[in-house]
Each structure stands twice: as C-alpha cells, then as structure tokens.
Tab-separated table of C-alpha atoms and ligand atoms in Angstrom:
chain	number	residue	atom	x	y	z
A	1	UNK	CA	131.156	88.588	108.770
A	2	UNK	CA	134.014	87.080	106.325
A	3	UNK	CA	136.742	88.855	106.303
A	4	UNK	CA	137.543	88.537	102.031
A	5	UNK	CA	141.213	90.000	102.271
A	6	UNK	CA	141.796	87.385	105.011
A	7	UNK	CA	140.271	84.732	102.864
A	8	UNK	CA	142.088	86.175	99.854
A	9	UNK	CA	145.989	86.318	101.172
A	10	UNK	CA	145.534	82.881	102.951
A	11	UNK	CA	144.274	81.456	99.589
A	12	UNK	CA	146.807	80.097	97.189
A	13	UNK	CA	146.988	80.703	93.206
A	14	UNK	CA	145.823	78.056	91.774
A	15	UNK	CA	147.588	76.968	88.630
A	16	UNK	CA	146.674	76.087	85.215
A	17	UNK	CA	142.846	74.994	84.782
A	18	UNK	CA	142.454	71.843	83.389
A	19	UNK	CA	139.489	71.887	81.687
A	20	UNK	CA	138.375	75.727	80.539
A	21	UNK	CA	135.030	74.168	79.218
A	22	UNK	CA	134.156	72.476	82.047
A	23	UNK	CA	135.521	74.952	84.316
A	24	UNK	CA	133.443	77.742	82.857
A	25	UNK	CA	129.770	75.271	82.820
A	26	UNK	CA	131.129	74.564	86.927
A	27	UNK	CA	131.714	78.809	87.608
A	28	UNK	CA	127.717	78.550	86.091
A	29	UNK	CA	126.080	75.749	88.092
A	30	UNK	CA	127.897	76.779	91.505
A	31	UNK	CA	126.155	79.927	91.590
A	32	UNK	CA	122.948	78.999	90.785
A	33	UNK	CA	123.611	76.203	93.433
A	34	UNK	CA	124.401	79.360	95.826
A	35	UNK	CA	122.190	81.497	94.579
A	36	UNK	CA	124.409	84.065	93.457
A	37	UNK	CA	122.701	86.907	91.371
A	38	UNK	CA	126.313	88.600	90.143
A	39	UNK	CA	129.605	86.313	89.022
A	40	UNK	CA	133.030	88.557	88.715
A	41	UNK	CA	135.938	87.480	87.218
A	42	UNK	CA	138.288	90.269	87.586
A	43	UNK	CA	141.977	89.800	86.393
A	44	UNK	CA	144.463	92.027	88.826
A	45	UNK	CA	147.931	92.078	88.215
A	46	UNK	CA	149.205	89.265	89.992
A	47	UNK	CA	146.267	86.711	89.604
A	48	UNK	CA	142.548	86.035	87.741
A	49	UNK	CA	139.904	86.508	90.685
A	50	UNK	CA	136.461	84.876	90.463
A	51	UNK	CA	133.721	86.306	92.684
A	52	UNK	CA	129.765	85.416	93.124
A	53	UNK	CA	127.604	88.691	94.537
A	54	UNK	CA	124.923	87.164	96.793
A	55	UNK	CA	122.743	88.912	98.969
A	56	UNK	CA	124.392	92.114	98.108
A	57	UNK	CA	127.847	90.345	99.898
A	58	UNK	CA	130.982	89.015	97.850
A	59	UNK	CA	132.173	85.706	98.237
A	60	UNK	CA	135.286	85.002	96.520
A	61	UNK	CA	135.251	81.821	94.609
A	62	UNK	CA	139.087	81.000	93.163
A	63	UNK	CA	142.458	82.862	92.648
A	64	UNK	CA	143.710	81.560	89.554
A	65	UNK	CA	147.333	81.998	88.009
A	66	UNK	CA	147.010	84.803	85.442
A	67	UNK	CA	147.870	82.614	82.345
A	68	UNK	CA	144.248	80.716	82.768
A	69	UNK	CA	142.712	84.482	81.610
A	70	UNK	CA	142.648	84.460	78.022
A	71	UNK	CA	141.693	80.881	77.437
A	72	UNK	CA	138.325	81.737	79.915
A	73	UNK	CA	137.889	84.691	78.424
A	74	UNK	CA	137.943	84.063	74.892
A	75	UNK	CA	135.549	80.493	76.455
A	76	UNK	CA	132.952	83.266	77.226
A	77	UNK	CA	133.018	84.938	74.214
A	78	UNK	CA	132.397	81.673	72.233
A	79	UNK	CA	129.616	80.982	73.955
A	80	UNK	CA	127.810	84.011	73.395
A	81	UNK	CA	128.961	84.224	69.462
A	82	UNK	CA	130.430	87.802	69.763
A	83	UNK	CA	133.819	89.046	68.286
A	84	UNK	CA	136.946	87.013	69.968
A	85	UNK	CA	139.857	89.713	68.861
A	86	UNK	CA	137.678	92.838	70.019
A	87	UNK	CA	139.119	93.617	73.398
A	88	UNK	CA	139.807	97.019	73.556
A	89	UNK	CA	135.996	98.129	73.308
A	90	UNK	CA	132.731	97.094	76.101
A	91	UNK	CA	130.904	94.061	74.527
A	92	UNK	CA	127.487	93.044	76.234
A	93	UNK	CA	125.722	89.992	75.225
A	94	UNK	CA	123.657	87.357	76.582
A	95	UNK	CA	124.492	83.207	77.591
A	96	UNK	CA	121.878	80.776	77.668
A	97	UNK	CA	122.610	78.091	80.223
A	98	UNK	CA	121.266	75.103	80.571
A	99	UNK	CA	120.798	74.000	84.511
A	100	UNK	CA	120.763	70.099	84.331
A	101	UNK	CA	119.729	70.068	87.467
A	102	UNK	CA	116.251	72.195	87.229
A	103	UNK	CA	115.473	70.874	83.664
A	104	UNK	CA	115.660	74.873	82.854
A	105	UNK	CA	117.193	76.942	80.519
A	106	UNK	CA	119.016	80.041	82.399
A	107	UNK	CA	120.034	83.251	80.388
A	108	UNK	CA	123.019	85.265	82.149
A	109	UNK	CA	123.873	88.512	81.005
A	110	UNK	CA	127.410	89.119	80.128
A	111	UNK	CA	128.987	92.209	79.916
A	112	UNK	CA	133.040	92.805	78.970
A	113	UNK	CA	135.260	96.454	80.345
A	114	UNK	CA	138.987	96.759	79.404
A	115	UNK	CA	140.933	97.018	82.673
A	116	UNK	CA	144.624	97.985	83.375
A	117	UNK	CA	144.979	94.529	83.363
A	118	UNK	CA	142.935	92.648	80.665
A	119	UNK	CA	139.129	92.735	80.079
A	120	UNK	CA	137.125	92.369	83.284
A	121	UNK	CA	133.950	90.279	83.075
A	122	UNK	CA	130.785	90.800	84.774
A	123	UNK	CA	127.691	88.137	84.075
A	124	UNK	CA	124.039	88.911	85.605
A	125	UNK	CA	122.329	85.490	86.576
A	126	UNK	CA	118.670	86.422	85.071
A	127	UNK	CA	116.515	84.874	87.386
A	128	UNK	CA	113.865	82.577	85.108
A	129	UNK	CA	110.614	83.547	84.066
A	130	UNK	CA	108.798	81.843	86.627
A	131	UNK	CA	110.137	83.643	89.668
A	132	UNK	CA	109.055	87.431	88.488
A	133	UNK	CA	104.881	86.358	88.694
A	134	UNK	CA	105.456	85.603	92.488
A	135	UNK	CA	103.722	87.939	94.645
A	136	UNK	CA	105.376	87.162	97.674
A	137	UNK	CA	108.886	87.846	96.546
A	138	UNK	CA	107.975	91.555	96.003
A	139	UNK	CA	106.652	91.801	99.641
A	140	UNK	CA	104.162	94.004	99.566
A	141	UNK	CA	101.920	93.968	102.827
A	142	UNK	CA	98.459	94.079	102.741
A	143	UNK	CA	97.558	98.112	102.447
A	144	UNK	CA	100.068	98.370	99.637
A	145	UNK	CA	98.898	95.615	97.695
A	146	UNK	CA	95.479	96.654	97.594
A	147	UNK	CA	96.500	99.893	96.970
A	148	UNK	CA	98.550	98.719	93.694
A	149	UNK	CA	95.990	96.566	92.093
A	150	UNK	CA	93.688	99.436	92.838
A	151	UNK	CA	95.487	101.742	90.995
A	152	UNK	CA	96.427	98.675	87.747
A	153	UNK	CA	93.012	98.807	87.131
A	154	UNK	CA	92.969	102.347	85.908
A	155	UNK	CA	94.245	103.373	82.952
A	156	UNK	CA	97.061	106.348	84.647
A	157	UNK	CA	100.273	107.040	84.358
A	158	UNK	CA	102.228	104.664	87.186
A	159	UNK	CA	106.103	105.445	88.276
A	160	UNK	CA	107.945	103.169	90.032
A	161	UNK	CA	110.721	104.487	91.677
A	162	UNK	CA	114.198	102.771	92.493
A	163	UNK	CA	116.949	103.915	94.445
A	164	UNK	CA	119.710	102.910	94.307
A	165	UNK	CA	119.650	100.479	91.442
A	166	UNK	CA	120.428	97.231	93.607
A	167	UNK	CA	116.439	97.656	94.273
A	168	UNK	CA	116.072	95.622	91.333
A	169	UNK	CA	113.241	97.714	89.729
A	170	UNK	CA	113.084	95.433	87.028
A	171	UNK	CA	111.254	92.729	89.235
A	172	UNK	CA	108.662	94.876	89.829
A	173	UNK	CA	108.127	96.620	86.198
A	174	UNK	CA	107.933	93.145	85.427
A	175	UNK	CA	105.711	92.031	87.751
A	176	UNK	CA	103.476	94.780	86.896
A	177	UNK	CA	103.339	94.223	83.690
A	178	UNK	CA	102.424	90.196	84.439
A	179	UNK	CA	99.010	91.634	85.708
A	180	UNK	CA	97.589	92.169	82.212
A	181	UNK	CA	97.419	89.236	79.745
A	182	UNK	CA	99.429	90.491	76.504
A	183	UNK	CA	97.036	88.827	74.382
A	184	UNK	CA	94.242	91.011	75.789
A	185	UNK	CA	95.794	94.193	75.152
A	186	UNK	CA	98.703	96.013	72.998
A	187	UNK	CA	101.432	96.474	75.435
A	188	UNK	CA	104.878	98.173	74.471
A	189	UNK	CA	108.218	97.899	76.042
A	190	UNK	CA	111.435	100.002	75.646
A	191	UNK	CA	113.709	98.689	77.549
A	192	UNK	CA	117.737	99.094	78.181
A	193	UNK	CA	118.357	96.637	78.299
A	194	UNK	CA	116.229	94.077	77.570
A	195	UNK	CA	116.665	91.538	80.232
A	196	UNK	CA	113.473	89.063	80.329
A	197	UNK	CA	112.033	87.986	77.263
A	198	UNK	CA	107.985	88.384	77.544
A	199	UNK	CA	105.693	86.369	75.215
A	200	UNK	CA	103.903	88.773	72.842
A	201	UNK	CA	105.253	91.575	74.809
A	202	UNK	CA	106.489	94.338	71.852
A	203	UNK	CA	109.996	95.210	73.054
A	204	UNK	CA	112.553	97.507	71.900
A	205	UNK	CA	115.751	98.479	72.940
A	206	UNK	CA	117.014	102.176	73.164
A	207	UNK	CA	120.060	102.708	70.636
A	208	UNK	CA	121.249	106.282	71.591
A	209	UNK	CA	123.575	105.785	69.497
A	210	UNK	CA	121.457	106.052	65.940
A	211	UNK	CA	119.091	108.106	67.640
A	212	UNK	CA	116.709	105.309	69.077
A	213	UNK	CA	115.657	107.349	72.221
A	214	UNK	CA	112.867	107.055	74.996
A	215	UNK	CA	111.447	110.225	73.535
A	216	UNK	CA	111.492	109.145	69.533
A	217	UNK	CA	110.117	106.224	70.639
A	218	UNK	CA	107.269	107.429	72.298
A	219	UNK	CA	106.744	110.002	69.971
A	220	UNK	CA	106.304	106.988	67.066
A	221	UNK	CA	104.571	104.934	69.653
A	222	UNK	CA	101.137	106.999	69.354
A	223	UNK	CA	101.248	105.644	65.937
A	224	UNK	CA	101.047	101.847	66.987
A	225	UNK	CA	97.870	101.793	68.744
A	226	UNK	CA	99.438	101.030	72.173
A	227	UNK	CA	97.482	100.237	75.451
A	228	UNK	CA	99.986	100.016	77.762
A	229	UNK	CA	103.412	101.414	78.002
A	230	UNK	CA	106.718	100.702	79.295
A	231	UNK	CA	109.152	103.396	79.549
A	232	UNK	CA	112.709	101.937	81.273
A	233	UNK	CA	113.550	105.440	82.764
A	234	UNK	CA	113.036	108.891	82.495
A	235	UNK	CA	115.831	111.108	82.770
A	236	UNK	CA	114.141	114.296	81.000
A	237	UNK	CA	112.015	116.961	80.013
A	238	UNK	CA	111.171	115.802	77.272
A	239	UNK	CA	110.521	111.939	77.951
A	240	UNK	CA	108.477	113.196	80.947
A	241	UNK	CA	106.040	115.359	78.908
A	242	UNK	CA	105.546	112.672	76.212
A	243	UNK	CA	104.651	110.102	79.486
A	244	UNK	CA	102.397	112.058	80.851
A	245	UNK	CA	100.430	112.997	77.614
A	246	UNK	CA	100.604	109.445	76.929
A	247	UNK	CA	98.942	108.890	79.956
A	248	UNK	CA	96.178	111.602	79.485
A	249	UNK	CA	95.329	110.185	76.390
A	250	UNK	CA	94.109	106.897	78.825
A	251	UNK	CA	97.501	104.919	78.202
A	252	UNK	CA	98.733	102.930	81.485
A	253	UNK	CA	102.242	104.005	81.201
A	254	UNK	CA	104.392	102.284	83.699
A	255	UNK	CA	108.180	104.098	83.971
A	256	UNK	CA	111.082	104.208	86.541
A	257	UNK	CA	112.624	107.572	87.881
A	258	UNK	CA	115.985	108.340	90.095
A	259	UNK	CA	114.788	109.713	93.212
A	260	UNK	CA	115.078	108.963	97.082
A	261	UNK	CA	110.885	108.903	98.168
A	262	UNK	CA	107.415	108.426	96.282
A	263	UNK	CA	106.794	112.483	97.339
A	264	UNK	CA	110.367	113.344	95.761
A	265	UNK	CA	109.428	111.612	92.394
A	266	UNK	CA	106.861	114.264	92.099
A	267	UNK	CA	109.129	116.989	92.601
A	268	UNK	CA	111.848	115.749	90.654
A	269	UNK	CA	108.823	115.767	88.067
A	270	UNK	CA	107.875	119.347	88.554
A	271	UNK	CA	111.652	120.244	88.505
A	272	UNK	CA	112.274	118.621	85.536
A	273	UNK	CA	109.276	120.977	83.810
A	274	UNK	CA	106.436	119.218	83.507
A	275	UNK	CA	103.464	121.102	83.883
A	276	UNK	CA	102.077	120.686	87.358
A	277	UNK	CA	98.230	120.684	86.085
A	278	UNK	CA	99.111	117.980	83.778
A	279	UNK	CA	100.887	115.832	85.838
A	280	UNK	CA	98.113	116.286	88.778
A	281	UNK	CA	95.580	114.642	86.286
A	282	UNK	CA	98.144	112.234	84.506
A	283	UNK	CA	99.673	111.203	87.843
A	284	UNK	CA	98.062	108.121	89.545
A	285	UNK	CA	100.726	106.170	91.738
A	286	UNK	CA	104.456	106.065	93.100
A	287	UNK	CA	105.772	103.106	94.054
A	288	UNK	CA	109.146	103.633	96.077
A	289	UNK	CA	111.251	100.637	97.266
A	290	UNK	CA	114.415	99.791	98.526
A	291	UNK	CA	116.060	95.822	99.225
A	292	UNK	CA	116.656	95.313	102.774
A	293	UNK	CA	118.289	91.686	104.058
A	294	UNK	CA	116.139	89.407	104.580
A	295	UNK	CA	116.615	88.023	108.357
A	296	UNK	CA	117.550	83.825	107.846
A	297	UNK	CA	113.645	82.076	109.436
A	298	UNK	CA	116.283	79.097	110.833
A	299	UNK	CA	118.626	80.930	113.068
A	300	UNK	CA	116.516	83.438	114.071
A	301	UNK	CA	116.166	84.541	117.954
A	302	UNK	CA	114.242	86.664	120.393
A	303	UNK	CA	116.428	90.288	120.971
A	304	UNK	CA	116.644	93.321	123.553
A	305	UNK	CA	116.406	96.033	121.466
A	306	UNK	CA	118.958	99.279	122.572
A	307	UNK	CA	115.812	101.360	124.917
A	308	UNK	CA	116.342	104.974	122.877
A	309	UNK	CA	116.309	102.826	119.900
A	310	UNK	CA	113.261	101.226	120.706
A	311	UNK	CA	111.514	104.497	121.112
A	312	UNK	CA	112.028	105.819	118.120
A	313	UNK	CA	110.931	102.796	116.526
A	314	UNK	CA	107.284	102.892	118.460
A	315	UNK	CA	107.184	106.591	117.886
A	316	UNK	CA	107.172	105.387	113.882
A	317	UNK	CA	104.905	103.132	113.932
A	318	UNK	CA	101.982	104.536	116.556
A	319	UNK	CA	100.631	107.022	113.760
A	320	UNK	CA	99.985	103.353	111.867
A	321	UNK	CA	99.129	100.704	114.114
A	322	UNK	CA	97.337	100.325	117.578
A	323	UNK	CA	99.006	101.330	120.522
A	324	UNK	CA	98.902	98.179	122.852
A	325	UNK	CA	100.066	96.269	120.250
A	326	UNK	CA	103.415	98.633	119.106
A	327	UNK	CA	103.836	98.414	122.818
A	328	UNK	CA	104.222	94.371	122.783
A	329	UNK	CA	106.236	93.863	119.682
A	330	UNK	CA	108.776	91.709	120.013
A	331	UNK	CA	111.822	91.587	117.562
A	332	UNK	CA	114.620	89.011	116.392
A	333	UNK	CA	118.015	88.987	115.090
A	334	UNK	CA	119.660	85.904	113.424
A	335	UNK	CA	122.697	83.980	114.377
A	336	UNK	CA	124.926	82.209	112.046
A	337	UNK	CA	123.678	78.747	110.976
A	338	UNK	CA	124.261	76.141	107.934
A	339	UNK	CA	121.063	77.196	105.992
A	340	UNK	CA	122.822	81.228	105.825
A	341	UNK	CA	125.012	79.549	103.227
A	342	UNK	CA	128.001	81.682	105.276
A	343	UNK	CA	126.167	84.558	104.905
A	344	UNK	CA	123.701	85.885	107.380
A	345	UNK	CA	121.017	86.534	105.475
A	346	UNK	CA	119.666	84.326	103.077
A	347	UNK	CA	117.674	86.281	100.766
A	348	UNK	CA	116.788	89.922	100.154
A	349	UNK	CA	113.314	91.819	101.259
A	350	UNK	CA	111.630	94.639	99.607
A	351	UNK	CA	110.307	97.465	101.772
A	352	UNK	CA	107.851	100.042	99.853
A	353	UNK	CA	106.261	103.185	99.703
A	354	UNK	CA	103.413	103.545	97.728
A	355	UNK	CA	102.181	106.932	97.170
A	356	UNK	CA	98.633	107.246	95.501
A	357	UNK	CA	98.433	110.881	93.831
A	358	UNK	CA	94.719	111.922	93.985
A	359	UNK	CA	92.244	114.964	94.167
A	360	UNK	CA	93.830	115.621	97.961
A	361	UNK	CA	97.326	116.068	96.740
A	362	UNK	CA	96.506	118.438	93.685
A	363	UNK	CA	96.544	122.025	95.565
A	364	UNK	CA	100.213	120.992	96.358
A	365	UNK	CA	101.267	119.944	93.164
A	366	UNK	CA	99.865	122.795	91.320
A	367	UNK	CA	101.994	125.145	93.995
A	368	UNK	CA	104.341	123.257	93.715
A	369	UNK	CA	104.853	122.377	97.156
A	370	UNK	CA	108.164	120.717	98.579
A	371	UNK	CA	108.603	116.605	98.966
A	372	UNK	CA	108.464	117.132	102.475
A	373	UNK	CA	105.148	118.948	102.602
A	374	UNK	CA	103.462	116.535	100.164
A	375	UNK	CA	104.779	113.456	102.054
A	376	UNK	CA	103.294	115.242	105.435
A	377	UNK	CA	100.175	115.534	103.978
A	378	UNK	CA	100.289	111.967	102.084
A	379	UNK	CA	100.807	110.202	105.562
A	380	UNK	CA	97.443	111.960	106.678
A	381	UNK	CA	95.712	110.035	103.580
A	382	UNK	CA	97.486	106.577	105.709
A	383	UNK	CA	100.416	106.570	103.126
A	384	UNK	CA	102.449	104.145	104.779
A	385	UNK	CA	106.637	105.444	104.834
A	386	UNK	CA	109.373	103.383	103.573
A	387	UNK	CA	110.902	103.187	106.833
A	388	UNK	CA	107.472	102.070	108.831
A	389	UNK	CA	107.204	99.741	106.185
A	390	UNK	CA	110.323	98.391	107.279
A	391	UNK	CA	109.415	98.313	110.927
A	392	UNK	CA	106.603	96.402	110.028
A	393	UNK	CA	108.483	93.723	108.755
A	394	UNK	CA	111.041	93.933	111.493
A	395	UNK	CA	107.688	93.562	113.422
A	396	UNK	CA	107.228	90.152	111.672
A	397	UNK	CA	110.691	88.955	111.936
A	398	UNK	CA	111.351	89.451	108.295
A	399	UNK	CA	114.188	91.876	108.660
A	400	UNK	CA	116.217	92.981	112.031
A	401	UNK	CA	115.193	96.140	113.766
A	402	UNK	CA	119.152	97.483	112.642
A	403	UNK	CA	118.117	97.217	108.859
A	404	UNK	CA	115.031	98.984	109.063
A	405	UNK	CA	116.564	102.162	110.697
A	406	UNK	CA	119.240	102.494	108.078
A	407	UNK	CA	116.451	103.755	106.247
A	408	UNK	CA	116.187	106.549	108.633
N	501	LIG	ZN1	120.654	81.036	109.670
C-alpha cells in the first residue's frame, strides 16, 4: 500500500495558489473524478494539507504553503452563505456543486472545527439521489433480500443496526424508505442530520439545543397522522419506548441503534428498559451490516488459501450451504492494476445480518436471554451471520477471504 508519510516528506510546499476560485471548483471535480466520499483540508503548523478519503484509504492531494489557508477558507464559507468572521465556533452547512461533467447538481456537506492551527475543514461528497434506489449497491444476497421485503410489507417496528458508523447506515435507511411511494402514505423523518433531500418526505432535524429531541418529536408525531417513521438513532429509554409503542400502534418505524450484532440490538434494547413483552410483539427485523472492500473484478486472481485458515472458513459455512460444494470453492485476491485508481480496492461491499424476530424468539426475549443464546437459536431459524455472509461473498470473488475473517 502507499506509504502517505513517504509521499508527504518527498512532496514539496507548494506556494501561493493562483486562482482560490478555481482551485476550490478543481479540489470538487477531482474527487468526484476519483470517487472520493471524504475531502480534508487540514492546516498543520508548517503547511495547508488537502486529503480525499476513498475506499476508507487517504490519499493526499497537495501540501500548500500556509498563507493559501484563509483565502480557501473564507472561499468555502462564501459558497455556502454562512458567517466569514465566526471562526472560533463549529459551523456545518451544505455546498451545492454543479458537476459539468454529469449534467448533475452535487450537494457536499461541509463541516468547520477550530484546530491549534486554524479551522480544519471536513466536506462529505453526498452521493446523488439516484445512486441510494440501487439494489445492488447494498448487496444483499438472495435469503436476505427476501427476507427484508418480507418484513417492509408489514407494518413493525424495523432497526437497522450500524457499527461502526463508516457502515454508512444512511444508504440503507434510505433505501428502505425508497420502497414506499411518499405520495401513497404519510411518512416522517427526523433526521441529524439531514443529508438527502426526499420529495414529499416530512423531515425534521433534531435541535437538542431548544429541546427538539427524538423523544418530543415522537411524542408530537402521534398527532400528525404518520404511517411510517424514521427515527435517526436511539440512544435511550425513553426514545426506545416511544418506538416501540409507535410501532404497536401499526406504525412501520424504521430506526438505527449502536450495537455490534442483530441478536445484541435486542439486548441492548432490553438493557436499555424496554419492556421485553412489548418489544417481542413490536419487534419485527434487525438488519446488521458492516462495509468490507470490495475486491477490484480487473486484477483479480485465483489464491491458495493458508490450510488452518481454510478450515475454519468451511467449518462457517457447512451449517449454510452444501457440503461438496464448500468443499470446491475457490477464492481470489487482487493485484494492483490501473482500474484500482492506486488503491486496491475499488469500491466498498456491504456484508449483513438480518435477524427476523418472530414467535420462535419470544421465550428468550421475555427471559431475557443473552445475545449469544438468541443468536444460537436464530441460526437454527437459517439466520445467516455477518461473517458467513462475508464468506459468501468471498465465495463469489466479491471480497478476499482476509476481509471476511476480520469479522471474526
Ligand atoms: Zn485492479
């Protein structure tokens, strides 16, 4: 891999920019060129650094003599109207880009933190519109599909569960909440923040800070006739209980929730005080998922996989699939190649683990039975793990064999 401290002492300072308009529309359009999801521009104390986050990887981008900081800076803040002296406080705000070259408007997120050494900027490329209805970006094989639009059609309380955040949960909420036409029914967002704009979607944003809460807002949302609801993450009691008498009340409420498995989520649940017979009717599906890299389809190649690894990988995935066939799977690792873009990987892959909470896991919920022993029992009922998941798609050359066991 690229060594960035190499790249950044053999790299020279470069000196004044020329053109801070131009510069700043060029930092845009390279890394939507490259794909980048993240761009950093970080001032240390001896130089402005400019950084793109792809694939989870840093590339830096330039090394610019300190002196070109305020004038990009205060560029930024132009563009997105918001206070030009304010520099001692976080400022978030959003830039809408246009991309000549795609015909397409592009918003990017923007968000300002006072360093030790002037305000650091971080900007979120916010993928368009278009790209969150895809099906196959999300990944989900077969079994868990069905399993998910199974469970959309009923009218249950849903949790989606991310860990850690780089999962990008918001892809999925999202996507979720594409499967029902807003036109059809009442569907209500609160959101923080709000980062795709949905047509006839009703979205807030939580303001903590005049008392604009997940709770208050559910609590007023009874009031507005809602069908389906969109909690962005719930962090307690309180939240919690409102959700899932929401959903007994035949609401589809669709949340997120800080755990490490589908079987933990409950738990965490329980923990947190909601009462277990409630939550065993209100409860209808988990969806856990995690980004893995995605292996690059043009470099790929055939590989020996280490013999104890390789065990433990078939001893996975017999409980799921037919012996002969675990038996003959073959698997692949990449090699570097133009199309990587100097990064191994080209994009990222989403492995799952979707969790369906019905009449056989009640007894344990209402005793309140450990992750471990629902997740035992949930595997009997062919709930598919996060990590076979990932075999599976090391199976189909999708991912390497050494990404999938991280997840071990
Ligand atoms: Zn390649």
């Amino acid at each position: 891999m690229i060594d960035n401290k190499e790249i950044l002492e053999w790299m020279p300072v470069q000196k004044t920019v020329w053109d801070v308009v131009e510069y700043v529309w060029t930092i845009f359009s390279r890394a939507l060129e490259r794909g980048a999801s993240d761009i950093h521009i970080e001032p240390t104390e001896f130089f402005l650094l400019v950084r793109f986050r792809q694939d989870w990887d840093f590339f830096i981008i330039d090394k610019l003599d300190r002196e070109n900081i305020s004038p990009i800076i205060t560029r930024l803040k132009v563009l997105s109207k918001v206070k030009i002296d304010e520099n001692k406080k976080p400022q978030d705000w959003k830039i809408v880009y246009y991309y000549s070259k795609e015909n397409k408007n592009i918003d990017i997120r923007v968000s300002t933190l006072p360093t030790a050494f002037w305000e650091k900027v971080v900007m979120r490329i916010l993928k368009p519109d278009a790209t969150l209805t895809c099906i196959e970006r999300l990944w989900f094989i077969d079994v868990n599909l069905e399993k998910v639009r199974e469970a959309l059609k009923s009218s249950y309380w849903i949790i989606l569960v991310a860990w850690p955040t780089w999962s990008w949960k918001s892809t999925t909420l999202f996507w979720v909440l594409k499967n029902y036409n807003p036109l059809e029914y009442n569907i209500s967002t609160l959101e923080d923040p709000i980062e795709y704009n949905i047509e006839y979607v009703n979205q807030s944003q939580v303001k903590p800070e005049i008392g604009f809460t997940f709770s208050t807002w559910l609590r007023s949302l009874v009031r507005q006739d809602p069908d389906i609801i969109m909690v962005w993450e719930i962090r307690d009691k309180e939240t919690a209980t409102l959700a899932v008498e929401a959903a007994l009340t035949w609401h589809l409420v669709l949340s997120t929730i800080h755990t490490n498995s589908a079987t933990a989520t409950v738990q965490r649940l329980i923990n947190m005080g909601v009462e277990t017979f409630l939550l065993a009717s209100a409860m209808r599906m988990v969806i856990s998922q995690r980004l893995l890299k995605k292996m690059c389809q043009n470099c790929k190649k055939p590989k020996d996989v280490n013999p104890e690894v390789l065990k433990k990988v078939r001893d996975f995935l017999y409980p799921i699939m037919d012996k002969a066939e675990v038996d003959n799977l073959v698997f692949y690792e990449w090699e570097w190649c133009e199309k990587c873009h100097n990064t191994w990987f080209k994009w990222r892959l989403w492995v799952h683990e979707v969790l369906i909470v019905w009449s056989y896991l009640e007894d344990l919920i209402l005793k309140k039975a450990s992750a471990n022993e629902m997740a035992e029992l949930a595997k009997k009922h062919w709930m598919v793990t996060i990590l076979q998941d990932a075999l599976i798609k090391a199976a189909m050359w999708l991912t390497t064999v050494d990404q999938a066991i991280q997840l071990i």
